[in-house]
Amino acid sequence: MINVDISNIWGSVSLNELLSMEREVFDAHKTLTEGRGPGNDFLGWLNLPTFEQTEEIARIQAAARRIRETSDVLVVVGIGGSYLGPRAAIELVKGQNHNLQKKDPQVFFAGNNLSTRAWQELCQMLEGKDFSVNVISKSGTTTEPAIAFRALKWMLERRYGTEKAKKRIFATTDPSKGALRQMATEEGYETFQIPPDVGGRYSVLTAVGLLPLAVAGLDITEIMFGAAQAKRDMDVRSFENPTWLYAAGRNLLYRKGKAIEMLCSYEPSFRYFAGWWQQLFGESEGKDGKGLFPATAEFTADLHSLGQMIQQGQRNLFETVVRFAPCRKKVPIEMDWKDLDGLNYLEGKTLDFVEEQAFQGTLAAHVDGGVPVMVVQADEICDRTLGELFWFFEQSCGISAYMLGVNPFNQPGVEFYKRNMFQLLGKPGYERK
């Protein structure tokens, strides 16, 4: 079960101010669950968590087994939520170096940038390896993934022949429309659905995330169980609900002039989960001239770069620190008879003990320096905890955005850069004015 500790924000806000928001949080939660707010046609994610083995999950698992049997590599093609969700999950549970392990297929990501160097590096990594492609797009026309998929499709056809290449392409797309759906139907690719009422940044618990996760060796039934359990536990309509505490705390601090929220963890494998969180809250809340700026940091590494700014820079930010239960397997610190590094005072202590003291010391220093800190405490990193975290942040985001007075499920500002880029590229229909 996830818990939220807000005891280190009281220097910036008061308990009475928090309690006075109870009705506001209640109304936002009710608006979300009853589907009465703006963007209510994109609430399908509320119904995704399940305790049951659905037909869709069984089909995803079957496809994942075929990919694992025939491929050394799965290339996941997507951008935004189609990229960040799967990568966040795989790296959090399997680690940053999961592709160096031999047990499971490697999972590479493409179509999330326009870098020639990154593409050439991917091509080198695919040399001599059997690979399959999971292309993820509602439309099939988003520039970055469409370019990557076109090239990967050509590589598959050249290596395996046209008909065998089709068996190595899995399309996750809209159930009935769009260029990718048409292509998949004409070519005979196996397809999975992105529900029309689920936006990209809320789609990780659909086939968008579940197929790559299953190929990478994660237990997607456990992930869904964790999300379903969190959904049940976090339906409480009071401040006993951790999503209420988090949504209320961040909105209170925002109203007190804290314009930046920095999401931190002491786990390097959390980096891409923080990136997923950054998109979730950035796209959901950053509109109408409103919204906290979502930033991320990895401690303790970034304490040696950002630490000075956090400690004594502008007092316009607060931290949310995600903590996990210690690893069950301990790593002790050994004695060195010369003790040239001066670490013998730690002899017999474990690495997680040292990390805990680093956290406590940093927490105290930042709070004393005027930086409010909320702590999100989760269980040990595993598939079930992953599902709980996804649900916790998604529900918190929906509640928080409605408290802010914005539509959590659109992103109109994203189209402006695309329009300009298409004009410069000379795309038909986007002629420069």
Coordinates of C-alpha atoms in Angstrom, one line a residue:
M1 CA 0.0 0.0 0.0
I2 CA 1.3 3.5 -0.9
N3 CA 1.4 6.1 1.8
V4 CA 2.0 9.8 1.6
D5 CA 3.8 11.7 4.3
I6 CA 3.2 15.5 4.3
S7 CA 4.6 16.3 7.7
N8 CA 7.5 18.2 6.1
I9 CA 5.4 20.8 4.3
W10 CA 4.0 22.4 7.5
G11 CA 6.5 25.2 7.4
S12 CA 4.9 26.5 4.2
V13 CA 1.2 25.6 4.8
S14 CA -0.9 24.9 7.8
L15 CA -3.1 22.0 8.9
N16 CA -6.2 24.3 8.8
E17 CA -5.4 25.2 5.2
L18 CA -5.2 21.5 4.3
L19 CA -8.5 20.7 6.1
S20 CA -10.2 23.6 4.4
M21 CA -9.6 21.9 1.1
E22 CA -11.5 18.8 1.9
R23 CA -14.6 19.8 0.1
E24 CA -12.6 20.9 -3.0
V25 CA -10.8 17.5 -3.1
F26 CA -14.0 15.6 -2.6
D27 CA -15.7 17.5 -5.5
A28 CA -12.7 16.9 -7.8
H29 CA -12.6 13.2 -7.0
K30 CA -16.4 13.0 -7.6
T31 CA -16.1 14.9 -10.9
L32 CA -13.4 12.4 -12.0
T33 CA -15.2 9.2 -11.0
E34 CA -18.6 10.3 -12.2
G35 CA -17.3 11.6 -15.5
R36 CA -18.8 15.1 -15.2
G37 CA -15.7 17.2 -16.0
P38 CA -14.1 18.4 -19.1
G39 CA -12.4 15.6 -21.0
N40 CA -14.8 13.0 -19.7
D41 CA -14.7 11.2 -23.1
F42 CA -11.1 10.1 -22.1
L43 CA -11.9 8.3 -18.9
G44 CA -11.5 4.7 -20.1
W45 CA -8.3 4.3 -18.0
L46 CA -10.5 4.3 -14.9
N47 CA -11.8 0.8 -15.9
L48 CA -8.5 -0.8 -16.9
P49 CA -7.3 -2.3 -13.6
T50 CA -8.6 -5.8 -13.1
F51 CA -8.2 -8.7 -10.8
E52 CA -9.3 -11.1 -13.5
Q53 CA -7.4 -12.8 -16.4
T54 CA -9.1 -11.1 -19.4
E55 CA -9.2 -12.4 -22.9
E56 CA -7.1 -9.4 -24.0
I57 CA -4.4 -10.1 -21.3
A58 CA -4.3 -13.8 -22.4
R59 CA -3.8 -12.7 -26.1
I60 CA -1.1 -10.3 -25.1
Q61 CA 0.7 -13.1 -23.1
A62 CA 0.4 -15.5 -26.1
A63 CA 1.9 -12.9 -28.5
A64 CA 4.7 -12.1 -26.0
R65 CA 5.6 -15.8 -25.8
R66 CA 5.9 -16.0 -29.6
I67 CA 8.1 -12.9 -29.6
R68 CA 10.3 -14.3 -26.8
E69 CA 10.6 -17.6 -28.7
T70 CA 11.6 -16.1 -32.1
S71 CA 13.3 -12.9 -31.3
D72 CA 16.5 -11.7 -29.6
V73 CA 15.1 -8.1 -29.7
L74 CA 11.8 -6.4 -29.6
V75 CA 11.9 -2.8 -31.0
V76 CA 9.0 -0.8 -29.5
V77 CA 8.1 2.1 -31.8
G78 CA 6.2 5.0 -30.2
I79 CA 6.5 8.4 -28.7
G80 CA 5.0 10.2 -25.6
G81 CA 2.9 7.8 -23.5
S82 CA 3.5 5.0 -26.1
Y83 CA 7.2 5.2 -25.2
L84 CA 7.5 6.5 -21.7
G85 CA 5.1 4.1 -20.0
P86 CA 6.7 0.9 -21.2
R87 CA 10.2 2.1 -20.7
A88 CA 9.4 3.4 -17.3
A89 CA 8.0 0.1 -16.2
I90 CA 10.7 -2.1 -17.7
E91 CA 13.6 -0.1 -16.2
L92 CA 12.0 0.3 -12.8
V93 CA 11.5 -3.4 -12.3
K94 CA 14.3 -4.9 -14.5
G95 CA 16.9 -2.2 -14.0
Q96 CA 18.7 0.2 -16.3
N97 CA 21.0 -2.6 -17.6
H98 CA 18.2 -5.1 -18.4
N99 CA 19.4 -5.3 -22.0
L100 CA 22.7 -6.7 -20.8
Q101 CA 21.1 -9.7 -19.2
K102 CA 20.7 -12.9 -21.2
K103 CA 17.5 -14.3 -19.7
D104 CA 15.0 -12.1 -21.6
P105 CA 14.9 -10.5 -25.1
Q106 CA 16.4 -7.1 -25.3
V107 CA 13.9 -4.3 -25.6
F108 CA 14.9 -1.2 -27.6
F109 CA 12.8 1.9 -28.2
A110 CA 12.6 3.8 -31.5
G111 CA 10.4 6.5 -33.0
N112 CA 10.8 8.9 -30.0
N113 CA 13.3 11.3 -31.6
L114 CA 14.6 12.4 -35.0
S115 CA 18.3 11.8 -34.3
T116 CA 20.3 10.3 -37.1
R117 CA 23.0 9.1 -34.6
A118 CA 20.4 7.3 -32.5
W119 CA 19.0 5.6 -35.5
Q120 CA 22.4 4.4 -36.7
E121 CA 23.2 3.1 -33.2
L122 CA 19.9 1.1 -33.2
C123 CA 20.8 -0.4 -36.6
Q124 CA 24.1 -1.5 -35.3
M125 CA 22.5 -3.1 -32.3
L126 CA 20.1 -5.1 -34.6
E127 CA 22.9 -6.5 -36.8
G128 CA 23.0 -10.3 -36.6
K129 CA 19.9 -10.5 -34.3
D130 CA 16.4 -11.7 -34.9
F131 CA 14.0 -9.0 -34.0
S132 CA 10.3 -8.1 -34.0
V133 CA 8.6 -4.8 -34.0
N134 CA 5.7 -3.5 -31.9
V135 CA 4.5 -0.2 -33.4
I136 CA 2.3 1.8 -31.2
S137 CA 0.2 4.7 -32.5
K138 CA -3.5 5.6 -32.6
S139 CA -3.1 7.4 -36.0
G140 CA 0.0 5.9 -37.6
T141 CA 0.9 9.3 -38.9
T142 CA 2.8 10.9 -36.0
T143 CA 6.1 11.9 -37.7
E144 CA 8.7 10.3 -35.4
P145 CA 7.3 6.8 -35.0
A146 CA 6.0 6.7 -38.6
I147 CA 9.5 7.4 -40.0
A148 CA 11.0 4.8 -37.7
F149 CA 8.4 2.2 -38.5
R150 CA 8.8 2.7 -42.2
A151 CA 12.5 2.0 -42.0
L152 CA 12.1 -1.0 -39.6
K153 CA 9.5 -2.5 -41.8
W154 CA 11.9 -2.3 -44.7
M155 CA 14.6 -3.9 -42.6
L156 CA 12.4 -6.8 -41.7
E157 CA 11.3 -7.4 -45.2
R158 CA 14.8 -7.4 -46.5
R159 CA 15.9 -9.8 -43.8
Y160 CA 13.0 -12.2 -43.6
G161 CA 11.0 -11.6 -46.8
T162 CA 7.7 -9.9 -47.1
E163 CA 5.4 -12.6 -45.7
K164 CA 7.6 -13.7 -42.8
A165 CA 8.2 -10.0 -41.9
K166 CA 4.5 -9.6 -41.4
K167 CA 4.6 -12.2 -38.6
R168 CA 7.2 -10.1 -36.8
I169 CA 5.1 -6.9 -36.7
F170 CA 2.6 -6.3 -34.0
A171 CA 0.5 -3.1 -34.2
T172 CA -1.1 -1.5 -31.2
T173 CA -3.5 1.1 -32.5
D174 CA -7.1 2.4 -32.7
P175 CA -9.6 -0.4 -33.0
S176 CA -11.3 0.9 -36.2
K177 CA -9.6 3.9 -37.8
G178 CA -6.3 5.6 -38.7
A179 CA -3.5 4.9 -41.1
L180 CA -1.9 2.2 -38.9
R181 CA -5.2 0.3 -38.5
Q182 CA -5.6 0.4 -42.3
M183 CA -2.1 -0.8 -42.9
A184 CA -2.4 -3.6 -40.3
T185 CA -5.6 -4.8 -41.9
E186 CA -4.2 -4.8 -45.4
E187 CA -0.9 -6.4 -44.4
G188 CA -2.3 -8.9 -41.9
Y189 CA -0.3 -7.8 -38.8
E190 CA -1.5 -9.0 -35.4
T191 CA -3.1 -6.1 -33.7
F192 CA -4.0 -4.9 -30.2
Q193 CA -6.3 -2.0 -29.3
I194 CA -5.6 1.4 -27.8
P195 CA -9.1 2.1 -26.5
P196 CA -10.4 5.4 -28.1
D197 CA -11.4 6.7 -24.6
V198 CA -7.8 6.3 -23.2
G199 CA -5.3 9.0 -23.9
G200 CA -1.6 8.2 -24.5
R201 CA -0.2 9.3 -21.1
Y202 CA -2.9 7.2 -19.4
S203 CA -2.4 4.1 -21.6
V204 CA 0.3 2.1 -19.9
L205 CA -2.2 -0.4 -18.5
T206 CA -3.5 -1.2 -22.0
A207 CA -1.6 -3.2 -24.6
V208 CA 0.5 -0.1 -25.1
G209 CA 2.4 -1.1 -22.0
L210 CA 1.4 -4.6 -21.4
L211 CA 2.8 -6.2 -24.5
P212 CA 6.4 -4.8 -24.2
L213 CA 6.3 -5.6 -20.5
A214 CA 5.3 -9.2 -21.0
V215 CA 8.1 -9.6 -23.6
A216 CA 10.6 -8.1 -21.2
G217 CA 9.6 -10.8 -18.6
L218 CA 7.4 -8.8 -16.3
D219 CA 4.2 -10.5 -14.9
I220 CA 1.4 -8.3 -16.4
T221 CA -1.3 -10.1 -14.3
E222 CA 0.6 -9.0 -11.2
I223 CA 0.9 -5.5 -12.5
M224 CA -2.9 -5.4 -13.2
F225 CA -3.6 -6.9 -9.8
G226 CA -1.5 -4.1 -8.1
A227 CA -3.4 -1.4 -10.0
A228 CA -6.8 -3.0 -9.2
Q229 CA -5.8 -3.3 -5.5
A230 CA -4.7 0.4 -5.5
K231 CA -8.0 1.4 -7.2
R232 CA -10.0 -0.3 -4.6
D233 CA -7.9 1.0 -1.7
M234 CA -7.8 4.6 -3.0
D235 CA -11.5 5.0 -3.4
V236 CA -11.7 6.4 0.1
R237 CA -13.3 9.8 0.2
S238 CA -11.1 11.4 2.9
F239 CA -7.6 12.4 3.6
E240 CA -6.8 8.8 4.5
N241 CA -6.6 8.4 0.7
P242 CA -3.0 9.0 -0.3
T243 CA -4.1 10.5 -3.7
W244 CA -6.1 13.1 -1.7
L245 CA -3.1 14.0 0.4
Y246 CA -0.8 14.3 -2.7
A247 CA -3.2 16.3 -4.8
A248 CA -4.1 18.6 -2.0
G249 CA -0.5 19.1 -0.8
R250 CA 0.8 20.0 -4.3
N251 CA -2.1 22.4 -5.0
L252 CA -1.6 24.1 -1.6
L253 CA 2.1 24.6 -2.3
Y254 CA 1.4 25.8 -5.8
R255 CA -1.0 28.5 -4.4
K256 CA 1.8 29.5 -1.9
G257 CA 4.1 30.4 -4.8
K258 CA 5.9 27.0 -5.3
A259 CA 5.9 26.9 -9.1
I260 CA 8.1 23.8 -9.5
E261 CA 7.6 20.3 -8.3
M262 CA 10.8 18.2 -8.3
L263 CA 10.1 14.4 -8.3
C264 CA 13.1 12.6 -6.7
S265 CA 14.1 9.1 -6.0
Y266 CA 17.2 7.4 -4.6
E267 CA 16.8 4.6 -7.2
P268 CA 18.6 5.1 -10.6
S269 CA 16.1 2.7 -12.2
F270 CA 13.3 5.2 -11.4
R271 CA 14.7 7.7 -14.0
Y272 CA 12.2 6.8 -16.8
F273 CA 9.3 6.4 -14.4
A274 CA 10.0 10.0 -13.4
G275 CA 9.9 10.9 -17.1
W276 CA 6.5 9.2 -17.4
W277 CA 5.3 11.2 -14.4
Q278 CA 6.7 14.4 -16.0
Q279 CA 4.6 13.9 -19.1
L280 CA 1.5 12.8 -17.1
F281 CA 1.4 16.0 -15.0
G282 CA 3.0 18.3 -17.6
E283 CA 0.5 17.6 -20.3
S284 CA -2.5 17.2 -18.0
E285 CA -2.0 20.5 -16.0
G286 CA 0.2 22.8 -18.1
K287 CA -2.5 24.9 -19.9
D288 CA -4.5 28.1 -19.5
G289 CA -1.5 29.8 -18.0
K290 CA -1.6 27.4 -15.0
G291 CA 0.3 24.4 -13.7
L292 CA 3.3 23.3 -11.7
F293 CA 6.4 22.8 -13.7
P294 CA 7.3 19.1 -13.3
A295 CA 11.0 18.5 -12.9
T296 CA 12.9 15.4 -11.9
A297 CA 16.1 14.5 -10.0
E298 CA 18.0 11.4 -9.1
F299 CA 19.5 11.3 -5.7
T300 CA 22.2 11.1 -4.4
A301 CA 23.8 11.7 -7.8
D302 CA 22.1 15.0 -8.5
L303 CA 22.8 16.3 -5.0
H304 CA 26.3 16.8 -6.4
S305 CA 25.0 19.0 -9.2
L306 CA 21.5 20.4 -8.3
G307 CA 22.0 20.2 -4.5
Q308 CA 23.4 23.8 -4.2
M309 CA 20.4 25.2 -6.2
I310 CA 17.9 23.2 -4.2
Q311 CA 19.5 24.2 -0.9
Q312 CA 20.0 27.9 -1.4
G313 CA 18.5 28.9 -4.7
Q314 CA 15.1 30.5 -5.3
R315 CA 12.4 29.3 -2.9
N316 CA 10.0 28.5 -5.7
L317 CA 10.1 24.7 -5.6
F318 CA 9.1 21.7 -3.5
E319 CA 10.1 18.1 -3.6
T320 CA 8.2 14.9 -3.8
V321 CA 10.4 12.0 -2.9
V322 CA 9.4 8.4 -3.9
R323 CA 10.8 5.8 -1.5
F324 CA 10.8 2.1 -1.7
A325 CA 11.1 -0.6 1.0
P326 CA 14.7 -1.8 1.3
C327 CA 15.9 -4.8 -0.7
R328 CA 15.5 -8.1 1.1
K329 CA 19.1 -9.1 0.1
K330 CA 21.5 -6.9 2.1
V331 CA 24.9 -5.6 1.0
P332 CA 27.3 -5.2 3.9
I333 CA 30.2 -2.8 4.0
E334 CA 33.5 -4.7 4.8
M335 CA 36.5 -3.7 6.9
D336 CA 39.7 -2.6 5.2
W337 CA 42.8 -2.9 7.4
K338 CA 44.5 0.2 5.9
D339 CA 41.3 2.3 6.1
L340 CA 42.8 4.9 3.7
D341 CA 39.3 5.9 2.7
G342 CA 38.2 6.4 6.3
L343 CA 35.2 4.1 5.9
N344 CA 35.9 1.6 8.7
Y345 CA 33.4 3.3 10.9
L346 CA 30.8 1.9 8.6
E347 CA 32.0 -1.7 9.0
G348 CA 29.1 -4.1 9.3
K349 CA 26.6 -1.5 8.2
T350 CA 24.6 -2.3 5.0
L351 CA 24.3 -0.2 1.9
D352 CA 20.6 0.4 2.4
F353 CA 21.4 1.7 5.9
V354 CA 23.8 4.3 4.5
E355 CA 21.2 5.2 1.8
E356 CA 18.5 5.7 4.5
Q357 CA 20.8 8.1 6.4
A358 CA 21.5 10.0 3.2
F359 CA 17.8 10.4 2.7
Q360 CA 17.1 11.5 6.2
G361 CA 20.0 14.0 6.2
T362 CA 19.0 15.4 2.8
L363 CA 15.4 15.7 3.9
A364 CA 16.3 17.6 7.0
A365 CA 18.7 19.9 5.1
H366 CA 16.2 20.8 2.4
V367 CA 13.3 21.4 4.8
D368 CA 15.6 23.6 7.0
G369 CA 16.5 25.4 3.8
G370 CA 12.9 26.3 3.0
V371 CA 12.1 23.4 0.6
P372 CA 8.8 21.6 1.5
V373 CA 9.0 17.8 1.0
M374 CA 6.3 15.2 0.5
V375 CA 7.3 11.6 0.7
V376 CA 5.5 8.9 -1.3
Q377 CA 6.3 5.5 0.4
A378 CA 5.9 2.3 -1.7
D379 CA 6.7 -1.3 -1.0
E380 CA 9.7 -3.1 -2.5
I381 CA 10.1 -2.7 -6.2
C382 CA 8.1 -5.5 -8.0
D383 CA 5.4 -6.0 -10.6
R384 CA 2.6 -5.4 -8.1
T385 CA 4.1 -2.2 -6.7
L386 CA 4.5 -1.0 -10.3
G387 CA 0.8 -1.3 -10.9
E388 CA 0.0 0.5 -7.6
L389 CA 2.3 3.4 -8.5
F390 CA 0.8 3.8 -12.0
W391 CA -2.7 4.0 -10.5
F392 CA -1.7 6.3 -7.6
F393 CA -0.2 8.9 -9.9
E394 CA -2.9 8.7 -12.6
Q395 CA -5.7 9.1 -10.1
S396 CA -3.8 11.9 -8.3
C397 CA -3.3 13.7 -11.6
G398 CA -7.0 13.6 -12.5
I399 CA -8.0 14.9 -9.1
S400 CA -5.2 17.6 -9.0
A401 CA -6.0 18.9 -12.5
Y402 CA -9.7 19.3 -11.7
M403 CA -8.7 21.1 -8.5
L404 CA -6.6 23.4 -10.7
G405 CA -9.6 24.0 -13.0
V406 CA -8.2 22.5 -16.2
N407 CA -9.0 19.6 -18.5
P408 CA -6.7 16.8 -17.5
F409 CA -7.1 14.9 -20.8
N410 CA -6.3 17.2 -23.6
Q411 CA -3.0 18.8 -24.8
P412 CA -3.9 21.5 -27.4
G413 CA -0.5 23.2 -27.1
V414 CA 1.3 20.2 -28.5
E415 CA 0.0 20.8 -32.0
F416 CA 1.7 24.2 -32.4
Y417 CA 5.2 22.9 -32.9
K418 CA 3.9 20.2 -35.3
R419 CA 2.2 22.8 -37.4
N420 CA 5.3 24.9 -37.8
M421 CA 7.4 21.8 -38.5
F422 CA 5.0 20.6 -41.2
Q423 CA 5.1 24.0 -42.8
L424 CA 8.9 23.9 -42.9
L425 CA 8.9 20.4 -44.3
G426 CA 6.4 21.3 -47.0
K427 CA 3.7 18.8 -45.9
P428 CA 0.6 19.1 -48.1
G429 CA -2.1 21.0 -46.4
Y430 CA 0.4 23.0 -44.3
E431 CA 1.6 25.5 -46.8
R432 CA 3.3 28.5 -45.2
K433 CA 1.3 31.7 -44.9

